[in-house]
Coordinates of N, CA and C in Angstrom, one line a residue:
V10 N 68.4 122.1 35.7 CA 69.4 122.4 36.7 C 70.4 123.3 36.3
W11 N 70.6 124.3 36.9 CA 71.7 125.3 36.5 C 72.9 125.0 37.4
A12 N 74.1 125.6 37.1 CA 75.3 125.7 37.9 C 75.1 126.2 39.1
N13 N 75.8 125.9 40.2 CA 75.6 126.4 41.5 C 76.8 127.2 42.0
R14 N 77.0 128.4 41.5 CA 78.1 129.2 41.8 C 77.9 129.8 43.3
H15 N 78.7 129.7 44.3 CA 78.7 130.2 45.6 C 79.5 131.4 45.8
R16 N 79.0 132.4 46.1 CA 79.9 133.7 46.3 C 79.7 134.4 47.6
D17 N 80.6 135.3 48.0 CA 80.5 136.2 49.0 C 80.1 135.4 50.3
I18 N 81.0 134.3 50.5 CA 80.7 133.4 51.6 C 81.2 134.1 53.0
R19 N 80.2 134.1 53.8 CA 80.5 134.5 55.1 C 80.2 133.5 56.2
H20 N 80.9 133.4 57.4 CA 80.5 132.5 58.3 C 80.9 132.9 59.7
D21 N 80.0 132.5 60.6 CA 80.3 132.6 62.1 C 80.4 131.2 62.6
P22 N 81.6 130.7 62.8 CA 81.8 129.5 63.2 C 80.9 129.0 64.2
I23 N 80.5 127.9 64.0 CA 79.5 127.0 64.9 C 78.0 127.7 64.8
R24 N 77.8 128.9 64.2 CA 76.4 129.4 64.4 C 75.6 129.6 63.1
E25 N 76.5 130.3 62.1 CA 75.9 130.8 60.8 C 76.7 130.7 59.6
I26 N 76.1 130.4 58.5 CA 76.9 130.5 57.3 C 75.9 131.2 56.4
R27 N 76.4 132.3 55.7 CA 75.7 133.2 54.6 C 76.3 133.1 53.3
F28 N 75.6 133.0 52.2 CA 76.4 133.1 50.9 C 75.2 133.4 49.9
V29 N 75.7 133.9 48.8 CA 75.0 134.3 47.7 C 75.2 133.1 46.6
M30 N 74.1 132.6 45.9 CA 74.2 131.7 45.0 C 73.6 132.0 43.8
D31 N 74.3 131.8 42.6 CA 73.8 132.2 41.3 C 74.3 131.1 40.2
D32 N 73.9 131.4 39.0 CA 74.2 130.4 38.1 C 75.4 130.8 37.2
D33 N 76.0 131.9 37.4 CA 77.2 132.3 36.6 C 77.0 132.3 35.1
D34 N 75.8 132.5 34.7 CA 75.6 132.6 33.1 C 75.3 134.0 32.7
H35 N 75.2 135.0 33.5 CA 74.8 136.3 33.4 C 73.4 136.5 32.6
S36 N 72.6 135.6 33.3 CA 71.2 135.5 33.0 C 70.6 136.6 33.5
A37 N 69.2 136.9 33.4 CA 68.4 137.8 34.0 C 68.1 137.5 35.5
R38 N 68.3 136.1 35.7 CA 68.0 135.8 37.2 C 68.9 136.4 38.2
Q39 N 68.2 136.7 39.3 CA 69.1 137.5 40.3 C 69.7 136.3 41.4
P40 N 70.7 136.7 42.0 CA 71.2 135.8 43.0 C 70.4 135.4 44.1
M41 N 70.5 134.2 44.7 CA 69.7 133.9 45.8 C 70.6 134.0 46.9
Q42 N 69.9 134.5 48.1 CA 70.6 134.7 49.3 C 70.3 133.4 50.3
V43 N 71.4 133.0 50.6 CA 71.2 131.7 51.5 C 71.8 131.8 52.9
V44 N 71.0 131.4 53.9 CA 71.5 131.3 55.3 C 71.3 130.1 55.9
V45 N 72.4 129.5 56.5 CA 72.4 128.3 57.1 C 72.7 128.5 58.7
T46 N 71.8 128.1 59.4 CA 72.0 128.3 60.9 C 72.2 126.8 61.7
L47 N 73.0 127.0 62.5 CA 73.5 125.8 63.4 C 73.0 126.2 64.8
A48 N 72.3 125.2 65.3 CA 71.9 125.3 66.8 C 72.0 124.2 67.6
P49 N 72.6 124.0 68.8 CA 72.8 122.9 69.7 C 71.4 122.5 70.0
V50 N 71.2 121.0 69.9 CA 69.8 120.5 70.2 C 70.3 119.1 70.8
G51 N 69.9 118.8 72.0 CA 70.3 117.6 72.7 C 71.7 117.3 72.6
G52 N 72.0 116.1 72.0 CA 73.5 115.7 71.7 C 74.0 115.9 70.4
G53 N 73.2 116.8 69.5 CA 73.6 116.9 68.2 C 73.4 118.5 67.9
T54 N 73.2 118.6 66.7 CA 73.0 120.0 65.9 C 71.8 120.2 65.0
L55 N 71.1 121.1 65.2 CA 69.9 121.5 64.2 C 70.6 122.2 63.1
L56 N 70.4 122.0 61.8 CA 70.9 122.8 60.8 C 69.6 123.2 60.2
T57 N 69.6 124.5 59.9 CA 68.4 125.0 59.3 C 68.9 125.9 58.1
Q58 N 68.3 125.7 56.8 CA 68.9 126.5 55.7 C 67.5 127.2 55.0
S59 N 67.7 128.5 54.7 CA 66.7 129.3 54.1 C 67.4 129.9 53.0
T60 N 66.5 129.9 51.9 CA 66.9 130.5 50.7 C 66.0 131.6 50.3
T61 N 66.4 132.9 50.1 CA 65.4 134.0 49.6 C 65.8 134.3 48.2
F62 N 64.6 134.1 47.2 CA 64.7 134.3 46.0 C 64.3 135.9 45.7
A63 N 64.8 136.4 44.5 CA 64.6 137.7 44.3 C 63.2 137.9 43.9
T64 N 62.4 136.9 43.2 CA 61.1 137.0 42.7 C 60.4 135.8 43.0
A65 N 59.0 135.8 43.0 CA 58.3 134.6 43.3 C 58.5 133.8 42.2
S66 N 58.6 134.3 40.9 CA 58.7 133.4 39.6 C 60.0 132.5 39.7
E67 N 61.1 133.2 40.3 CA 62.3 132.4 40.3 C 62.2 131.3 41.4
R68 N 61.5 131.6 42.5 CA 61.2 130.6 43.6 C 60.4 129.3 42.8
Q69 N 59.5 129.8 42.1 CA 58.6 128.7 41.6 C 59.4 127.9 40.4
M70 N 60.2 128.6 39.7 CA 61.1 127.8 38.8 C 61.9 126.8 39.6
A71 N 62.6 127.2 40.7 CA 63.4 126.2 41.5 C 62.5 125.2 42.0
R72 N 61.4 125.4 42.5 CA 60.5 124.3 43.0 C 60.0 123.4 41.9
D73 N 59.9 123.9 40.6 CA 59.5 123.1 39.6 C 60.5 122.1 39.0
F74 N 61.6 122.5 39.2 CA 62.8 121.5 38.9 C 63.2 120.7 40.0
G75 N 62.7 120.7 41.2 CA 62.8 120.0 42.2 C 64.0 120.3 43.2
A76 N 64.2 121.6 43.2 CA 65.3 122.2 44.2 C 65.1 121.7 45.5
E77 N 63.9 121.7 46.0 CA 63.7 121.2 47.4 C 64.2 119.8 47.7
A78 N 64.0 118.9 46.7 CA 64.5 117.6 46.9 C 65.8 117.4 46.7
L79 N 66.5 118.3 45.8 CA 67.9 118.3 45.5 C 68.5 118.8 46.8
G80 N 68.0 119.7 47.6 CA 68.7 120.4 48.7 C 68.6 119.3 49.8
Q81 N 67.6 118.6 49.9 CA 67.5 117.4 50.9 C 68.5 116.4 50.6
T82 N 68.9 116.1 49.4 CA 69.9 115.1 49.0 C 71.2 115.7 49.4
T83 N 71.4 117.1 49.2 CA 72.8 117.7 49.7 C 72.9 117.5 51.2
L84 N 71.7 118.0 51.9 CA 71.9 117.9 53.3 C 72.1 116.4 53.8
A85 N 71.4 115.4 53.2 CA 71.7 114.0 53.6 C 73.1 113.5 53.3
K86 N 73.7 114.0 52.5 CA 75.1 113.8 52.1 C 76.0 114.4 53.2
L87 N 75.7 115.6 53.6 CA 76.4 116.3 54.7 C 76.3 115.6 55.9
A88 N 75.1 115.1 56.3 CA 74.9 114.4 57.5 C 75.6 113.1 57.5
A89 N 75.7 112.4 56.4 CA 76.4 111.1 56.4 C 77.9 111.4 56.5
I90 N 78.4 112.4 56.2 CA 79.7 112.8 56.4 C 80.0 113.1 57.9
V91 N 79.2 113.8 58.4 CA 79.4 114.3 59.7 C 79.1 113.2 60.7
E92 N 78.1 112.4 60.5 CA 77.9 111.2 61.3 C 78.9 110.1 61.3
G93 N 79.6 110.1 60.1 CA 80.5 109.0 59.8 C 79.9 107.8 59.4

């Protein structure tokens, strides 16, 4: 797992958050583009996060070390805070 530096953060309150994430080690890896959308659903909010990698091999590297599961862990922590 590498460091998670978040840069160039932009957000549209209540609807969208966009940011660039990289590892801050000046490696050959390109930054990832992350978009989080928030949409009202029933009595709550649907949160959708998508990440765009510069190359398929960088995406595979992230999958190989378990980035999807780690991302779900992060979202579960956020849900616990929001839901109280």
